[in-house]
Short mmCIF file of C-alpha atoms and ligand atoms in Angstrom, two decimals:
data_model
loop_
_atom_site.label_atom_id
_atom_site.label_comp_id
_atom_site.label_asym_id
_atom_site.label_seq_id
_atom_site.Cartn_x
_atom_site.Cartn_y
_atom_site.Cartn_z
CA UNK A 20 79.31 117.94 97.09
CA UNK A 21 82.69 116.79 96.42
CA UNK A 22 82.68 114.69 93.16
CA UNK A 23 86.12 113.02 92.66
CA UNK A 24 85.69 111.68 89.23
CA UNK A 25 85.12 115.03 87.70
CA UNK A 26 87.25 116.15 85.15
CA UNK A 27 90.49 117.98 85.30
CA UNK A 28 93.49 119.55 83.53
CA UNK A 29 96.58 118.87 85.75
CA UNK A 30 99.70 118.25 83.74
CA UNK A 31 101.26 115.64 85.60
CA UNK A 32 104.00 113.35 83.69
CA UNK A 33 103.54 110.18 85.15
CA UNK A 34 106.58 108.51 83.16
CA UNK A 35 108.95 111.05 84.56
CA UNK A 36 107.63 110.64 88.19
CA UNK A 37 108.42 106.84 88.07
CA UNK A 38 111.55 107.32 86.09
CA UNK A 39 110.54 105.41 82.96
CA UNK A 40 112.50 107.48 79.88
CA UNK A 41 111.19 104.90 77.27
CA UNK A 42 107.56 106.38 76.01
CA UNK A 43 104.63 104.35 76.35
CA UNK A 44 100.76 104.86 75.47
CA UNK A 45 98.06 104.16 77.02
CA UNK A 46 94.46 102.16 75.46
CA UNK A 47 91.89 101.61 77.02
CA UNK A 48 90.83 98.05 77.62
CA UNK A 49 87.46 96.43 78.38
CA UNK A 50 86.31 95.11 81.80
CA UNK A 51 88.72 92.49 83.15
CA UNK A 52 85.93 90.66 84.63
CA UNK A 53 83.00 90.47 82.26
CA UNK A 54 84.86 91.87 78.93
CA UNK A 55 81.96 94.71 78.42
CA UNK A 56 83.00 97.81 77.19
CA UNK A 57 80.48 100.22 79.41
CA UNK A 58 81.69 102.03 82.21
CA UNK A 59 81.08 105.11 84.13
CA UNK A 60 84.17 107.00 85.54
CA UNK A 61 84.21 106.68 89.41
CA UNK A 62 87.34 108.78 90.17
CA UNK A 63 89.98 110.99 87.93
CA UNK A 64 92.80 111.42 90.81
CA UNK A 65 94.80 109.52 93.12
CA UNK A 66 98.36 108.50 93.87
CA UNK A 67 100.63 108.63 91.28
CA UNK A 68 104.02 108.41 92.40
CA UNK A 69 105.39 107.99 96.27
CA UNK A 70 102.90 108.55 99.28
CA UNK A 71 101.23 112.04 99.02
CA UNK A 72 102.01 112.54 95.41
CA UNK A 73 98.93 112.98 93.32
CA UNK A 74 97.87 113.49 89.80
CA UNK A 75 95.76 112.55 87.17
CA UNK A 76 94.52 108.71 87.73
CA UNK A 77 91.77 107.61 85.64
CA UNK A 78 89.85 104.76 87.65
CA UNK A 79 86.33 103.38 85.78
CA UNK A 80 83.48 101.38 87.06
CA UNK A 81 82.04 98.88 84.43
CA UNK A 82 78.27 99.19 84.30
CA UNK A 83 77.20 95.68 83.84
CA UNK A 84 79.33 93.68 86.79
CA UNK A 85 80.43 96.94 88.44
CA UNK A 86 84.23 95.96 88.59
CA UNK A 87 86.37 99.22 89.54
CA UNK A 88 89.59 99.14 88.13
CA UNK A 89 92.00 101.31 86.74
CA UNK A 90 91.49 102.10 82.33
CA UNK A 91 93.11 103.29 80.25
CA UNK A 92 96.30 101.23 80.93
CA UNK A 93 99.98 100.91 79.57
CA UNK A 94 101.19 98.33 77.22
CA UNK A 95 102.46 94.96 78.76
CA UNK A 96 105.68 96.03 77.70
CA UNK A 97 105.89 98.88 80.15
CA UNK A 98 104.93 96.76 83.32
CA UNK A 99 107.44 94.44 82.68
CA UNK A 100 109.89 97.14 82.85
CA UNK A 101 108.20 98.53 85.88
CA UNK A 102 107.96 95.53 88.24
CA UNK A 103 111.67 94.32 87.33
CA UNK A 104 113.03 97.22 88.65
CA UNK A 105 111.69 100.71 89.62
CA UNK A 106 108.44 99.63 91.28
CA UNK A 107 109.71 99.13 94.67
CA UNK A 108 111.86 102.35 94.61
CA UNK A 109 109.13 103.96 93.91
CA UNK A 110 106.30 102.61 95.81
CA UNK A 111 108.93 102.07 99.48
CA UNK A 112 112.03 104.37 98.41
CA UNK A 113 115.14 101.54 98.04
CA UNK A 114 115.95 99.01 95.91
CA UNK A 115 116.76 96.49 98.27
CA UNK A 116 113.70 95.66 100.87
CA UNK A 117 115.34 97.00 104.52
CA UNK A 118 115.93 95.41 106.99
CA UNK A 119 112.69 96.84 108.92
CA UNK A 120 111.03 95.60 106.11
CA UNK A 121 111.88 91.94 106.80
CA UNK A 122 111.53 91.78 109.88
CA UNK A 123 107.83 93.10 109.13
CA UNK A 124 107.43 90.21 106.17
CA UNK A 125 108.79 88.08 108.73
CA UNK A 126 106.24 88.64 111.29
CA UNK A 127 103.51 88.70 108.82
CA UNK A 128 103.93 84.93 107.28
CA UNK A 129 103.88 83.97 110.88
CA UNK A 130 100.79 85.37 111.39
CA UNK A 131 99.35 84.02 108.23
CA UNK A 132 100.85 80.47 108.23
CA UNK A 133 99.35 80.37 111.68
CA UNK A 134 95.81 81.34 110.97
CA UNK A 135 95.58 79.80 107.70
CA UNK A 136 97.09 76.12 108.84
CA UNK A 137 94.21 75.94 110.99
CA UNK A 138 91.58 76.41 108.12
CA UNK A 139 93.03 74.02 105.33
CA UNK A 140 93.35 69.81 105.56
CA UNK A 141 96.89 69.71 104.48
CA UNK A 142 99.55 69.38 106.49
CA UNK A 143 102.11 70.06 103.95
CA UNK A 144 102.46 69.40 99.53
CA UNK A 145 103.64 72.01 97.62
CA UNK A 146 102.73 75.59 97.61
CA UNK A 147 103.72 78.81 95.76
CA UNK A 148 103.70 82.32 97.46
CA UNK A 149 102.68 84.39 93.96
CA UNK A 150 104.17 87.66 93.91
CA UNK A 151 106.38 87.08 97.25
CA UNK A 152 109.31 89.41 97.18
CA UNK A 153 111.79 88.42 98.77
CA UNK A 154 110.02 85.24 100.21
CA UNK A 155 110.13 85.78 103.58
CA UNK A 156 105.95 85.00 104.28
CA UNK A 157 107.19 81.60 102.83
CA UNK A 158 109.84 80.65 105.82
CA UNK A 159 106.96 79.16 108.13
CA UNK A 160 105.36 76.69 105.58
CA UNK A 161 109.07 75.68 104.82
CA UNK A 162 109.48 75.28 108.25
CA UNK A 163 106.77 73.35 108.16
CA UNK A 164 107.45 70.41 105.64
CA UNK A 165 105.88 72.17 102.68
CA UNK A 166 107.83 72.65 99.45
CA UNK A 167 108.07 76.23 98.99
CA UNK A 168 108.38 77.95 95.81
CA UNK A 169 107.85 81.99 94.62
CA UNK A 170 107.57 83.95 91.91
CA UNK A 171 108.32 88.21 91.64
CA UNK A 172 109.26 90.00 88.68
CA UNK A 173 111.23 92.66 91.10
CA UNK A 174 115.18 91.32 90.33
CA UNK A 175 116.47 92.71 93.56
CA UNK A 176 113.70 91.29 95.78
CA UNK A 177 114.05 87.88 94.36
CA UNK A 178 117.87 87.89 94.49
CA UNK A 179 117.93 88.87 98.22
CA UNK A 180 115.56 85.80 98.68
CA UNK A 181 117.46 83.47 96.99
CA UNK A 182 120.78 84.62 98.63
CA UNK A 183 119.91 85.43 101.90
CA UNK A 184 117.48 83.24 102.69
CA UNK A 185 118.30 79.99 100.50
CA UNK A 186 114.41 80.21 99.24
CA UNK A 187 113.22 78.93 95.34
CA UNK A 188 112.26 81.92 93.89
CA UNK A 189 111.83 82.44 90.60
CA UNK A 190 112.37 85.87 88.23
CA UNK A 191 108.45 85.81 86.96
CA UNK A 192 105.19 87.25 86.72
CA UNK A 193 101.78 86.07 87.42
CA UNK A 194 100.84 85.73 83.99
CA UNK A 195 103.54 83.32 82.85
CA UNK A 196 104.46 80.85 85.32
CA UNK A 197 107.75 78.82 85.23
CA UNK A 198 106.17 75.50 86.73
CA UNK A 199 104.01 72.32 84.88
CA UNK A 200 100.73 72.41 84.99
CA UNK A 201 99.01 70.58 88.48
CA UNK A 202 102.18 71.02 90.90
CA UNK A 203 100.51 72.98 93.83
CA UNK A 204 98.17 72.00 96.48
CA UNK A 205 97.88 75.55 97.63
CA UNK A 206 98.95 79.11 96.11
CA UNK A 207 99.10 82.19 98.81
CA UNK A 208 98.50 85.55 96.92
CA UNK A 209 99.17 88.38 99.52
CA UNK A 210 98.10 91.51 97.64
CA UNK A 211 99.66 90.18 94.44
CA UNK A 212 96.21 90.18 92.43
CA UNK A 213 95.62 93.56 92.75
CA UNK A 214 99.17 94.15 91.28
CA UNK A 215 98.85 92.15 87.93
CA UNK A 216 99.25 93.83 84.69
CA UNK A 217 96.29 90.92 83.41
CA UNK A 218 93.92 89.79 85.48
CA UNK A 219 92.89 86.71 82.73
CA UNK A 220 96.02 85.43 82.12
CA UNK A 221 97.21 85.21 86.14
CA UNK A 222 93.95 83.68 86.59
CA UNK A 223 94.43 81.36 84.13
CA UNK A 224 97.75 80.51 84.80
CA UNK A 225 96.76 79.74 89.05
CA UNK A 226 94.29 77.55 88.06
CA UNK A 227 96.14 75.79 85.41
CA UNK A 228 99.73 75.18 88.09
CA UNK A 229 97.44 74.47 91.06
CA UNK A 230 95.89 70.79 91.50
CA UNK A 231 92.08 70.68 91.39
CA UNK A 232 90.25 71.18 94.80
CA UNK A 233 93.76 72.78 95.04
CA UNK A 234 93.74 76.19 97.58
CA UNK A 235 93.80 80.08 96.44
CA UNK A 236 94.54 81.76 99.60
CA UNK A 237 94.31 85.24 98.69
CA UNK A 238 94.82 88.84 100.62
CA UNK A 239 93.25 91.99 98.98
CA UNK A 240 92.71 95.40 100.38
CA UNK A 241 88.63 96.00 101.98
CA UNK A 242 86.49 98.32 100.07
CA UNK A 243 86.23 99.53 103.05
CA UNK A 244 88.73 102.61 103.16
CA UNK A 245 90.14 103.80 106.43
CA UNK A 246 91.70 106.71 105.06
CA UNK A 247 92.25 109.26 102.08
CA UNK A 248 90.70 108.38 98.90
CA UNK A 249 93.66 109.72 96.80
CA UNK A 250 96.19 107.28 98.81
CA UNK A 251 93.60 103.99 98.23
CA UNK A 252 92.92 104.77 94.52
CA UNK A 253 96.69 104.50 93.85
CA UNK A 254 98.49 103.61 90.44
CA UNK A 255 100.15 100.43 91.57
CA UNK A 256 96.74 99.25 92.14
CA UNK A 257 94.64 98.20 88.73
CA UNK A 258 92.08 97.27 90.28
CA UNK A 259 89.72 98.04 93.34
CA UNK A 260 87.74 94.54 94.88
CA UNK A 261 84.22 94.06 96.31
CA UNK A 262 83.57 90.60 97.61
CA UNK A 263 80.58 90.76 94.94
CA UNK A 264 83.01 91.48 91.98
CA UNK A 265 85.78 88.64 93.73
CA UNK A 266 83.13 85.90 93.42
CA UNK A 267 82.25 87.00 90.30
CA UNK A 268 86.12 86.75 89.14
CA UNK A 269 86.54 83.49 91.07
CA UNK A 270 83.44 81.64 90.00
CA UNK A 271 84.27 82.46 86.17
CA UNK A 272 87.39 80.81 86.27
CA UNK A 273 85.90 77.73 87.95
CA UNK A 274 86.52 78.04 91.79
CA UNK A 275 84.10 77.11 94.45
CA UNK A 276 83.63 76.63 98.15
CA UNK A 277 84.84 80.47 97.87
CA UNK A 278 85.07 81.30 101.74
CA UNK A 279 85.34 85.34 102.84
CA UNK A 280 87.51 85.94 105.96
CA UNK A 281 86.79 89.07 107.67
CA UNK A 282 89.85 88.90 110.17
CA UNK A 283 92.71 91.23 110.41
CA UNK A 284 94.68 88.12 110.35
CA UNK A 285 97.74 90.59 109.95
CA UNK A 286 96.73 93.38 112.51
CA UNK A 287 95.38 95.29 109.55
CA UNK A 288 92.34 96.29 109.61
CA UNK A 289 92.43 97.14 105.39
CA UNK A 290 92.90 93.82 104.94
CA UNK A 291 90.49 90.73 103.99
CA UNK A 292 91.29 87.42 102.80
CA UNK A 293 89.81 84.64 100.87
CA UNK A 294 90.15 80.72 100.73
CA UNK A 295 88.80 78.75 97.13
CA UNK A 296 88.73 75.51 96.12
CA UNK A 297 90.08 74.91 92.65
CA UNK A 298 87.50 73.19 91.35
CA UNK A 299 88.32 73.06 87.45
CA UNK A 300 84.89 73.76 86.44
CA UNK A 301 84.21 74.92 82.96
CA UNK A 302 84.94 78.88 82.60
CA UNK A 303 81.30 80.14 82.98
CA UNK A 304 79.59 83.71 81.55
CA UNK A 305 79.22 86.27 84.03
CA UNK A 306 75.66 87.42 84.70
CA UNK A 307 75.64 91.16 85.48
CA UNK A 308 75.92 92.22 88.80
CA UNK A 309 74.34 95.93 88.73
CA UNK A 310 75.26 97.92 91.72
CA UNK A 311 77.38 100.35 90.03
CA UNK A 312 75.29 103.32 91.52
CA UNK A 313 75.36 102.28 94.49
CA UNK A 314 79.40 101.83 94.80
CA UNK A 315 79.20 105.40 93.55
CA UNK A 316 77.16 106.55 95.83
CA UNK A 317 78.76 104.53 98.85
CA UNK A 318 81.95 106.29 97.46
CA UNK A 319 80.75 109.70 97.40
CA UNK A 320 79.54 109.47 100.71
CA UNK A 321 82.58 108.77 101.79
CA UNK A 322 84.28 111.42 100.47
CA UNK A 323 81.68 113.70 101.88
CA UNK A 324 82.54 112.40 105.50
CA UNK A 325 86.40 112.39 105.24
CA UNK A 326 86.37 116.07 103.67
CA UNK A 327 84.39 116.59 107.16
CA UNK A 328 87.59 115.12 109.03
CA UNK A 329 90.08 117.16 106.82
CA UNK A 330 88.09 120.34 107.92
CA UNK A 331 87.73 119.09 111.95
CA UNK A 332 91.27 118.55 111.82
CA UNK A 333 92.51 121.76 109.95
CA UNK A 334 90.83 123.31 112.81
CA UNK A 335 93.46 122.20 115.13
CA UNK A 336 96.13 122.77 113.28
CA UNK A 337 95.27 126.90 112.50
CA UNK A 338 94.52 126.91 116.33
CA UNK A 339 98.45 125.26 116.91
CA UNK A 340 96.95 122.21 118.60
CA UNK A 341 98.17 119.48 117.03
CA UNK A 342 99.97 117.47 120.22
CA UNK A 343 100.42 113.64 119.87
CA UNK A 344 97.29 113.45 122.73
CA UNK A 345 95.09 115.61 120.54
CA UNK A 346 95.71 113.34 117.62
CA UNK A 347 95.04 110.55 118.90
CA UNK A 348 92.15 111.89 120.71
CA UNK A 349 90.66 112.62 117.42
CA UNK A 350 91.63 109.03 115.96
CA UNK A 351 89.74 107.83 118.73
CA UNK A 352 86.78 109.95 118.42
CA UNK A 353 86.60 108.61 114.65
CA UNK A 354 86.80 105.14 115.59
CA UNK A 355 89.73 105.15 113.13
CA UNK A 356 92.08 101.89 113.56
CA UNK A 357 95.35 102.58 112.41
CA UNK A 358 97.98 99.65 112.82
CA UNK A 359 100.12 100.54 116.01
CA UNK A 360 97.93 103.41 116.89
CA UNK A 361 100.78 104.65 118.96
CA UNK A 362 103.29 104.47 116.41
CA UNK A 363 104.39 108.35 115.46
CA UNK A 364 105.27 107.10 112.04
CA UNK A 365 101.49 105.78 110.76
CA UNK A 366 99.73 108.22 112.78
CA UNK A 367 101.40 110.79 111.32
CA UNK A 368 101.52 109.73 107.67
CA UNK A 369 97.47 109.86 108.45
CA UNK A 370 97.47 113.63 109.47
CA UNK A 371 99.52 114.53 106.27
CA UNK A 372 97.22 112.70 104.19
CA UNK A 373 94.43 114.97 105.56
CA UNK A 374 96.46 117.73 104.80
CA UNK A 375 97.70 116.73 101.41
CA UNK A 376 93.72 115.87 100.56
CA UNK A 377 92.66 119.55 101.60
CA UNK A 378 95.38 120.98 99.93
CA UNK A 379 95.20 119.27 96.32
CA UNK A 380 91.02 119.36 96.16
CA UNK A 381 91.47 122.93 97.09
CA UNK A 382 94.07 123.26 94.31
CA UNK A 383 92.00 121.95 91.12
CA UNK A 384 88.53 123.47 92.72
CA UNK A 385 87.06 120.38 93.99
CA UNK A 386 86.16 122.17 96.78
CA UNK A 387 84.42 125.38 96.98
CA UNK A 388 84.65 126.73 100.25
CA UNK A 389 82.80 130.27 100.25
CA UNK A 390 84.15 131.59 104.17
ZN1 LIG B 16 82.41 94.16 83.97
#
């Protein structure tokens, strides 16, 4: 049995990897959700630096409301300085989003402004894309009559925005927002949730800028992984979402009507969504929500059955038979949906990530493989 949360020595210098000279500790903090202290550790690698680069990654699962998320963690201090400027170098390799990129943002907020104008009564107000980058998921709803207005703490994302693209976006994070209290009829959080240094304080501050029975759209990534454990489990991620543990969150800080979408609105199949109603109810206790064993469990087993992959497809590539059919013979044999199947570029990054998964479990003795 493969157990990913065991303990091990690697010497890995995560400041140095993401090019942070200043020194900063790290505390551990207690659950973001229910504020217990309890927690089991559910994995002790993952991605610590650009794709494929792994280390030591310490990611907990609270035992009373079985939140995953990632403890110990920095300072504030030390995300501010990593959002403003090296986070996108690090997690996409430029400081500027490309021009590829764009076009993909681009193509995205057409997607969602499609599907989600469809679900909501409003045909325009204002609205704030949290965490938007360079803005470019905002363009339809602008199109569309709606005020726009953004927030990122990433200077050169914003700046492109602004310039380029004549958006409002504003140099900020989640936790502090720039704008009086009631302004928005709806916020869209693509992913940005699962990027926040606190959890409390962007909660608070959404529900204090947006209206009541105002709309949190949000996008988060499925529990449901697709592919290597050590890529999902990733340190630009604090925390790891169930629906159970996001209607825990949203409930607590007085949202209702909380509506799962299960559509890969996007083309993505990692991808789920919610829509809430900001009802400005009274923030309520959380009850505990036991089912930490079996998220490990779920977990493990899914370990168990991608190590089974890594081996089927090691197989082909000692016997030389790695062709573009064979691979995506075997994605289709796995029933695995990667976004433009055809695409060299994400089937490939799959096959490394095999490789790369073999390879480092194999290194620090995850594995024993008596042949
Ligand atoms: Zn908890």
């Amino acid at each position: 049995m493969i157990n990913l949360a065991k303990d091990i020595n690697i010497k890995s210098d995560y400041l140095k990897i993401i090019k942070i000279e200043k020194k900063f500790s790290q505390n551990l903090k207690k659950c973001e959700i229910c504020g217990k202290k309890k927690f089991e550790k559910f994995q002790s690698i993952g991605r610590i630096g650009k794709p494929l680069e792994y280390g030591k990654l310490n990611i907990v699962i609270c035992k009373f409301c079985s939140h995953k998320f990632t403890n110990p963690r920095f300072q504030d201090s030390f995300y501010k300085k990593y959002y403003k400027k090296n986070y996108r170098k690090i997690a996409f390799g430029d400081l500027e989003p490309s021009k590829e990129y764009q076009k993909f943002q681009k193509l995205r907020g057409d997607l969602v402004f499609n599907f989600f104008k469809k679900k909501i009564n409003l045909e325009s107000g204002h609205m704030l894309d949290h965490g938007c980058a360079s803005g470019l998921t905002m363009l339809p709803w602008k199109r569309n009559n709606w005020k726009t207005y953004g927030i990122d703490p990433h200077e050169p994302s914003v700046e492109l925005g602004n310039k380029k693209f004549l958006l409002n976006i504003k140099k900020a994070f989640g936790e502090n927002l720039p704008f009086s209290k009631n302004k928005f009829d709806l916020i869209l959080s693509l992913g940005s949730l699962e990027h926040s240094y606190d959890l409390s304080k962007s909660l608070k501050e959404i529900t204090r800028t947006l209206k009541k029975d105002g709309l949190l759209i949000i996008r988060w990534r499925s529990s449901k992984l697709i592919g290597s454990p050590l890529e999902y489990y990733n340190h630009n991620h604090y925390r790891f979402f169930t629906k159970k543990t996001w209607n825990l969150l949203l409930k607590s800080y007085g949202f209702s009507s909380i509506k799962h979408i299960d559509k890969d609105v996007e083309g993505y199949k990692s991808y789920l969504y919610i829509i809430a109603k900001n009802a400005k109810k009274k923030i309520v206790k959380i009850k505990s929500n036991n089912h930490f064993n079996s998220e490990i469990k779920k977990s493990q087993s899914y370990v168990a059955s991608y190590y089974k992959k890594c081996i089927e497809f090691e197989k082909l590539y000692l016997k030389n038979k790695i062709s573009k059919k064979n691979k995506i013979k075997f994605l289709k044999k796995h029933k695995i949906n990667l976004l433009n199947i055809g695409k060299l570029k994400a089937m490939n990054r799959f096959f490394s990530e095999l490789i790369s998964f073999l390879k480092f479990l194999r290194k620090y003795e995850y594995i024993n493989e008596s042949r």
